């Protein structure tokens, strides 16, 4: 894909994220795509990636994402963003905490033949759990 095509793809993904459209986000993945995430672990396949997205949007129905950077190098794309939301839907089988959160997220993608074949999400999962009140931290 050209740089312009990749930018258009990731702009389309921004719109799908804003619409909480797990199906549209998963549709950009290859059928046997791999997703690595602190929340989901390592999963394979477009259908499972869609399920991960649906669970995420159900847990955080007010989630928003602000892109901080989009870096493209050949078939590799890095998206840096900040997610904000509230745990009103229940997260990881726990009851909703009603607590707000914000955290930076880095997504590393490999794109081949117009599809995402690998996505790795990097973020402070422990920090998220602390913000949600699911984990206590000792003051420094």
mmCIF file with all atom_site columns, C-alpha atoms in Angstrom:
data_model
loop_
_atom_site.group_PDB
_atom_site.id
_atom_site.type_symbol
_atom_site.label_atom_id
_atom_site.label_alt_id
_atom_site.label_comp_id
_atom_site.label_asym_id
_atom_site.label_entity_id
_atom_site.label_seq_id
_atom_site.pdbx_PDB_ins_code
_atom_site.Cartn_x
_atom_site.Cartn_y
_atom_site.Cartn_z
_atom_site.occupancy
_atom_site.B_iso_or_equiv
_atom_site.pdbx_formal_charge
_atom_site.auth_seq_id
_atom_site.auth_comp_id
_atom_site.auth_asym_id
_atom_site.auth_atom_id
_atom_site.pdbx_PDB_model_num
ATOM 1   C CA . UNK A 1 1   ? 0.000   0.000   0.000  1.00 0.00 ? 1   UNK A CA 1
ATOM 2   C CA . UNK A 1 2   ? 1.122   3.525   -0.592 1.00 0.00 ? 2   UNK A CA 1
ATOM 3   C CA . UNK A 1 3   ? 1.634   5.933   2.271  1.00 0.00 ? 3   UNK A CA 1
ATOM 4   C CA . UNK A 1 4   ? -1.530  7.791   1.226  1.00 0.00 ? 4   UNK A CA 1
ATOM 5   C CA . UNK A 1 5   ? -3.547  4.539   1.217  1.00 0.00 ? 5   UNK A CA 1
ATOM 6   C CA . UNK A 1 6   ? -2.277  3.690   4.704  1.00 0.00 ? 6   UNK A CA 1
ATOM 7   C CA . UNK A 1 7   ? -3.179  7.167   5.982  1.00 0.00 ? 7   UNK A CA 1
ATOM 8   C CA . UNK A 1 8   ? -6.687  6.758   4.516  1.00 0.00 ? 8   UNK A CA 1
ATOM 9   C CA . UNK A 1 9   ? -7.013  3.300   6.100  1.00 0.00 ? 9   UNK A CA 1
ATOM 10  C CA . UNK A 1 10  ? -6.014  4.561   9.531  1.00 0.00 ? 10  UNK A CA 1
ATOM 11  C CA . UNK A 1 11  ? -8.233  7.633   9.218  1.00 0.00 ? 11  UNK A CA 1
ATOM 12  C CA . UNK A 1 12  ? -11.110 5.252   8.444  1.00 0.00 ? 12  UNK A CA 1
ATOM 13  C CA . UNK A 1 13  ? -10.153 3.254   11.547 1.00 0.00 ? 13  UNK A CA 1
ATOM 14  C CA . UNK A 1 14  ? -10.307 6.467   13.631 1.00 0.00 ? 14  UNK A CA 1
ATOM 15  C CA . UNK A 1 15  ? -13.891 6.981   12.471 1.00 0.00 ? 15  UNK A CA 1
ATOM 16  C CA . UNK A 1 16  ? -14.780 3.338   13.287 1.00 0.00 ? 16  UNK A CA 1
ATOM 17  C CA . UNK A 1 17  ? -13.249 3.777   16.747 1.00 0.00 ? 17  UNK A CA 1
ATOM 18  C CA . UNK A 1 18  ? -15.312 6.940   17.311 1.00 0.00 ? 18  UNK A CA 1
ATOM 19  C CA . UNK A 1 19  ? -18.423 5.007   16.225 1.00 0.00 ? 19  UNK A CA 1
ATOM 20  C CA . UNK A 1 20  ? -17.485 2.045   18.476 1.00 0.00 ? 20  UNK A CA 1
ATOM 21  C CA . UNK A 1 21  ? -17.746 -0.172  15.399 1.00 0.00 ? 21  UNK A CA 1
ATOM 22  C CA . UNK A 1 22  ? -15.889 -3.362  16.343 1.00 0.00 ? 22  UNK A CA 1
ATOM 23  C CA . UNK A 1 23  ? -16.901 -5.037  13.075 1.00 0.00 ? 23  UNK A CA 1
ATOM 24  C CA . UNK A 1 24  ? -15.384 -2.278  10.914 1.00 0.00 ? 24  UNK A CA 1
ATOM 25  C CA . UNK A 1 25  ? -12.188 -2.298  12.989 1.00 0.00 ? 25  UNK A CA 1
ATOM 26  C CA . UNK A 1 26  ? -11.878 -6.078  12.705 1.00 0.00 ? 26  UNK A CA 1
ATOM 27  C CA . UNK A 1 27  ? -12.611 -5.971  8.959  1.00 0.00 ? 27  UNK A CA 1
ATOM 28  C CA . UNK A 1 28  ? -9.212  -4.322  8.392  1.00 0.00 ? 28  UNK A CA 1
ATOM 29  C CA . UNK A 1 29  ? -7.503  -7.406  9.826  1.00 0.00 ? 29  UNK A CA 1
ATOM 30  C CA . UNK A 1 30  ? -6.493  -10.415 7.738  1.00 0.00 ? 30  UNK A CA 1
ATOM 31  C CA . UNK A 1 31  ? -8.518  -13.566 8.405  1.00 0.00 ? 31  UNK A CA 1
ATOM 32  C CA . UNK A 1 32  ? -5.627  -15.058 10.426 1.00 0.00 ? 32  UNK A CA 1
ATOM 33  C CA . UNK A 1 33  ? -4.353  -11.787 11.897 1.00 0.00 ? 33  UNK A CA 1
ATOM 34  C CA . UNK A 1 34  ? -2.681  -11.844 15.319 1.00 0.00 ? 34  UNK A CA 1
ATOM 35  C CA . UNK A 1 35  ? -3.513  -9.332  18.062 1.00 0.00 ? 35  UNK A CA 1
ATOM 36  C CA . UNK A 1 36  ? -1.355  -8.986  21.180 1.00 0.00 ? 36  UNK A CA 1
ATOM 37  C CA . UNK A 1 37  ? -2.818  -6.964  24.030 1.00 0.00 ? 37  UNK A CA 1
ATOM 38  C CA . UNK A 1 38  ? -2.424  -6.795  27.823 1.00 0.00 ? 38  UNK A CA 1
ATOM 39  C CA . UNK A 1 39  ? -6.227  -7.110  28.156 1.00 0.00 ? 39  UNK A CA 1
ATOM 40  C CA . UNK A 1 40  ? -6.914  -9.769  25.532 1.00 0.00 ? 40  UNK A CA 1
ATOM 41  C CA . UNK A 1 41  ? -3.634  -11.673 25.570 1.00 0.00 ? 41  UNK A CA 1
ATOM 42  C CA . UNK A 1 42  ? -2.615  -13.076 22.189 1.00 0.00 ? 42  UNK A CA 1
ATOM 43  C CA . UNK A 1 43  ? -5.574  -13.872 19.940 1.00 0.00 ? 43  UNK A CA 1
ATOM 44  C CA . UNK A 1 44  ? -5.828  -14.981 16.329 1.00 0.00 ? 44  UNK A CA 1
ATOM 45  C CA . UNK A 1 45  ? -8.443  -14.404 13.688 1.00 0.00 ? 45  UNK A CA 1
ATOM 46  C CA . UNK A 1 46  ? -10.678 -11.590 12.533 1.00 0.00 ? 46  UNK A CA 1
ATOM 47  C CA . UNK A 1 47  ? -13.756 -12.943 14.343 1.00 0.00 ? 47  UNK A CA 1
ATOM 48  C CA . UNK A 1 48  ? -11.957 -13.157 17.694 1.00 0.00 ? 48  UNK A CA 1
ATOM 49  C CA . UNK A 1 49  ? -10.499 -9.673  17.200 1.00 0.00 ? 49  UNK A CA 1
ATOM 50  C CA . UNK A 1 50  ? -14.037 -8.399  16.634 1.00 0.00 ? 50  UNK A CA 1
ATOM 51  C CA . UNK A 1 51  ? -15.160 -10.093 19.879 1.00 0.00 ? 51  UNK A CA 1
ATOM 52  C CA . UNK A 1 52  ? -12.307 -8.366  21.741 1.00 0.00 ? 52  UNK A CA 1
ATOM 53  C CA . UNK A 1 53  ? -13.464 -5.021  20.352 1.00 0.00 ? 53  UNK A CA 1
ATOM 54  C CA . UNK A 1 54  ? -17.087 -5.653  21.280 1.00 0.00 ? 54  UNK A CA 1
ATOM 55  C CA . UNK A 1 55  ? -16.109 -6.550  24.862 1.00 0.00 ? 55  UNK A CA 1
ATOM 56  C CA . UNK A 1 56  ? -13.975 -3.408  25.101 1.00 0.00 ? 56  UNK A CA 1
ATOM 57  C CA . UNK A 1 57  ? -16.770 -1.122  23.889 1.00 0.00 ? 57  UNK A CA 1
ATOM 58  C CA . UNK A 1 58  ? -19.271 -2.867  26.216 1.00 0.00 ? 58  UNK A CA 1
ATOM 59  C CA . UNK A 1 59  ? -17.017 -2.272  29.236 1.00 0.00 ? 59  UNK A CA 1
ATOM 60  C CA . UNK A 1 60  ? -16.308 1.350   28.314 1.00 0.00 ? 60  UNK A CA 1
ATOM 61  C CA . UNK A 1 61  ? -19.287 2.640   26.299 1.00 0.00 ? 61  UNK A CA 1
ATOM 62  C CA . UNK A 1 62  ? -18.093 6.254   26.473 1.00 0.00 ? 62  UNK A CA 1
ATOM 63  C CA . UNK A 1 63  ? -14.522 5.507   25.349 1.00 0.00 ? 63  UNK A CA 1
ATOM 64  C CA . UNK A 1 64  ? -12.853 8.154   23.222 1.00 0.00 ? 64  UNK A CA 1
ATOM 65  C CA . UNK A 1 65  ? -9.516  8.128   21.466 1.00 0.00 ? 65  UNK A CA 1
ATOM 66  C CA . UNK A 1 66  ? -7.291  11.010  20.497 1.00 0.00 ? 66  UNK A CA 1
ATOM 67  C CA . UNK A 1 67  ? -4.500  10.304  18.031 1.00 0.00 ? 67  UNK A CA 1
ATOM 68  C CA . UNK A 1 68  ? -1.196  11.817  19.070 1.00 0.00 ? 68  UNK A CA 1
ATOM 69  C CA . UNK A 1 69  ? 0.896   10.460  16.182 1.00 0.00 ? 69  UNK A CA 1
ATOM 70  C CA . UNK A 1 70  ? 0.738   8.198   13.131 1.00 0.00 ? 70  UNK A CA 1
ATOM 71  C CA . UNK A 1 71  ? 4.117   6.937   11.957 1.00 0.00 ? 71  UNK A CA 1
ATOM 72  C CA . UNK A 1 72  ? 4.438   4.952   8.730  1.00 0.00 ? 72  UNK A CA 1
ATOM 73  C CA . UNK A 1 73  ? 7.548   3.081   7.600  1.00 0.00 ? 73  UNK A CA 1
ATOM 74  C CA . UNK A 1 74  ? 6.902   0.757   4.679  1.00 0.00 ? 74  UNK A CA 1
ATOM 75  C CA . UNK A 1 75  ? 4.422   -1.908  5.840  1.00 0.00 ? 75  UNK A CA 1
ATOM 76  C CA . UNK A 1 76  ? 4.809   -0.917  9.511  1.00 0.00 ? 76  UNK A CA 1
ATOM 77  C CA . UNK A 1 77  ? 2.493   1.600   11.156 1.00 0.00 ? 77  UNK A CA 1
ATOM 78  C CA . UNK A 1 78  ? 2.697   3.009   14.678 1.00 0.00 ? 78  UNK A CA 1
ATOM 79  C CA . UNK A 1 79  ? -0.309  4.785   16.114 1.00 0.00 ? 79  UNK A CA 1
ATOM 80  C CA . UNK A 1 80  ? 0.098   6.687   19.382 1.00 0.00 ? 80  UNK A CA 1
ATOM 81  C CA . UNK A 1 81  ? -3.109  7.743   21.070 1.00 0.00 ? 81  UNK A CA 1
ATOM 82  C CA . UNK A 1 82  ? -4.728  8.606   24.373 1.00 0.00 ? 82  UNK A CA 1
ATOM 83  C CA . UNK A 1 83  ? -7.834  6.718   25.474 1.00 0.00 ? 83  UNK A CA 1
ATOM 84  C CA . UNK A 1 84  ? -10.355 8.185   27.916 1.00 0.00 ? 84  UNK A CA 1
ATOM 85  C CA . UNK A 1 85  ? -13.510 6.668   29.314 1.00 0.00 ? 85  UNK A CA 1
ATOM 86  C CA . UNK A 1 86  ? -15.454 5.408   32.294 1.00 0.00 ? 86  UNK A CA 1
ATOM 87  C CA . UNK A 1 87  ? -15.942 1.861   33.550 1.00 0.00 ? 87  UNK A CA 1
ATOM 88  C CA . UNK A 1 88  ? -19.740 1.775   33.335 1.00 0.00 ? 88  UNK A CA 1
ATOM 89  C CA . UNK A 1 89  ? -20.144 -1.578  31.602 1.00 0.00 ? 89  UNK A CA 1
ATOM 90  C CA . UNK A 1 90  ? -18.017 -3.832  33.796 1.00 0.00 ? 90  UNK A CA 1
ATOM 91  C CA . UNK A 1 91  ? -14.504 -4.870  32.930 1.00 0.00 ? 91  UNK A CA 1
ATOM 92  C CA . UNK A 1 92  ? -12.960 -8.346  32.883 1.00 0.00 ? 92  UNK A CA 1
ATOM 93  C CA . UNK A 1 93  ? -15.967 -9.903  34.602 1.00 0.00 ? 93  UNK A CA 1
ATOM 94  C CA . UNK A 1 94  ? -15.986 -7.370  37.433 1.00 0.00 ? 94  UNK A CA 1
ATOM 95  C CA . UNK A 1 95  ? -18.900 -5.065  38.265 1.00 0.00 ? 95  UNK A CA 1
ATOM 96  C CA . UNK A 1 96  ? -18.624 -1.516  36.928 1.00 0.00 ? 96  UNK A CA 1
ATOM 97  C CA . UNK A 1 97  ? -16.566 0.812   39.115 1.00 0.00 ? 97  UNK A CA 1
ATOM 98  C CA . UNK A 1 98  ? -18.028 4.006   37.597 1.00 0.00 ? 98  UNK A CA 1
ATOM 99  C CA . UNK A 1 99  ? -14.472 5.408   37.618 1.00 0.00 ? 99  UNK A CA 1
ATOM 100 C CA . UNK A 1 100 ? -12.963 7.458   34.833 1.00 0.00 ? 100 UNK A CA 1
ATOM 101 C CA . UNK A 1 101 ? -9.583  6.721   33.309 1.00 0.00 ? 101 UNK A CA 1
ATOM 102 C CA . UNK A 1 102 ? -7.117  8.038   30.772 1.00 0.00 ? 102 UNK A CA 1
ATOM 103 C CA . UNK A 1 103 ? -4.021  6.320   29.454 1.00 0.00 ? 103 UNK A CA 1
ATOM 104 C CA . UNK A 1 104 ? -1.595  6.511   26.550 1.00 0.00 ? 104 UNK A CA 1
ATOM 105 C CA . UNK A 1 105 ? -1.608  3.617   24.099 1.00 0.00 ? 105 UNK A CA 1
ATOM 106 C CA . UNK A 1 106 ? 0.807   2.615   21.359 1.00 0.00 ? 106 UNK A CA 1
ATOM 107 C CA . UNK A 1 107 ? -0.381  0.269   18.611 1.00 0.00 ? 107 UNK A CA 1
ATOM 108 C CA . UNK A 1 108 ? 2.215   -1.372  16.366 1.00 0.00 ? 108 UNK A CA 1
ATOM 109 C CA . UNK A 1 109 ? 0.849   -2.744  13.100 1.00 0.00 ? 109 UNK A CA 1
ATOM 110 C CA . UNK A 1 110 ? 2.161   -4.784  10.202 1.00 0.00 ? 110 UNK A CA 1
ATOM 111 C CA . UNK A 1 111 ? 0.064   -4.354  7.046  1.00 0.00 ? 111 UNK A CA 1
ATOM 112 C CA . UNK A 1 112 ? 0.295   -6.634  4.010  1.00 0.00 ? 112 UNK A CA 1
ATOM 113 C CA . UNK A 1 113 ? -1.850  -6.628  0.877  1.00 0.00 ? 113 UNK A CA 1
ATOM 114 C CA . UNK A 1 114 ? -4.176  -4.019  2.384  1.00 0.00 ? 114 UNK A CA 1
ATOM 115 C CA . UNK A 1 115 ? -4.847  -5.947  5.608  1.00 0.00 ? 115 UNK A CA 1
ATOM 116 C CA . UNK A 1 116 ? -3.450  -5.846  9.133  1.00 0.00 ? 116 UNK A CA 1
ATOM 117 C CA . UNK A 1 117 ? -1.610  -9.116  9.743  1.00 0.00 ? 117 UNK A CA 1
ATOM 118 C CA . UNK A 1 118 ? -0.295  -8.223  13.200 1.00 0.00 ? 118 UNK A CA 1
ATOM 119 C CA . UNK A 1 119 ? -1.260  -5.689  15.864 1.00 0.00 ? 119 UNK A CA 1
ATOM 120 C CA . UNK A 1 120 ? 0.500   -5.223  19.186 1.00 0.00 ? 120 UNK A CA 1
ATOM 121 C CA . UNK A 1 121 ? -0.949  -2.877  21.817 1.00 0.00 ? 121 UNK A CA 1
ATOM 122 C CA . UNK A 1 122 ? 1.346   -1.428  24.452 1.00 0.00 ? 122 UNK A CA 1
ATOM 123 C CA . UNK A 1 123 ? -0.010  0.441   27.479 1.00 0.00 ? 123 UNK A CA 1
ATOM 124 C CA . UNK A 1 124 ? 0.174   0.599   31.272 1.00 0.00 ? 124 UNK A CA 1
ATOM 125 C CA . UNK A 1 125 ? -2.349  -2.076  32.223 1.00 0.00 ? 125 UNK A CA 1
ATOM 126 C CA . UNK A 1 126 ? -1.474  -1.845  35.927 1.00 0.00 ? 126 UNK A CA 1
ATOM 127 C CA . UNK A 1 127 ? -2.038  1.909   35.822 1.00 0.00 ? 127 UNK A CA 1
ATOM 128 C CA . UNK A 1 128 ? -5.458  1.338   34.244 1.00 0.00 ? 128 UNK A CA 1
ATOM 129 C CA . UNK A 1 129 ? -6.416  -1.109  37.003 1.00 0.00 ? 129 UNK A CA 1
ATOM 130 C CA . UNK A 1 130 ? -5.340  1.427   39.635 1.00 0.00 ? 130 UNK A CA 1
ATOM 131 C CA . UNK A 1 131 ? -7.397  4.183   37.983 1.00 0.00 ? 131 UNK A CA 1
ATOM 132 C CA . UNK A 1 132 ? -10.430 1.879   37.945 1.00 0.00 ? 132 UNK A CA 1
ATOM 133 C CA . UNK A 1 133 ? -9.990  1.093   41.631 1.00 0.00 ? 133 UNK A CA 1
ATOM 134 C CA . UNK A 1 134 ? -9.436  -2.608  40.919 1.00 0.00 ? 134 UNK A CA 1
ATOM 135 C CA . UNK A 1 135 ? -5.878  -2.546  42.239 1.00 0.00 ? 135 UNK A CA 1
ATOM 136 C CA . UNK A 1 136 ? -4.478  -0.564  45.124 1.00 0.00 ? 136 UNK A CA 1
ATOM 137 C CA . UNK A 1 137 ? -1.063  1.052   45.038 1.00 0.00 ? 137 UNK A CA 1
ATOM 138 C CA . UNK A 1 138 ? 1.011   2.143   47.999 1.00 0.00 ? 138 UNK A CA 1
ATOM 139 C CA . UNK A 1 139 ? 1.886   5.833   48.063 1.00 0.00 ? 139 UNK A CA 1
ATOM 140 C CA . UNK A 1 140 ? 5.483   6.530   47.121 1.00 0.00 ? 140 UNK A CA 1
#
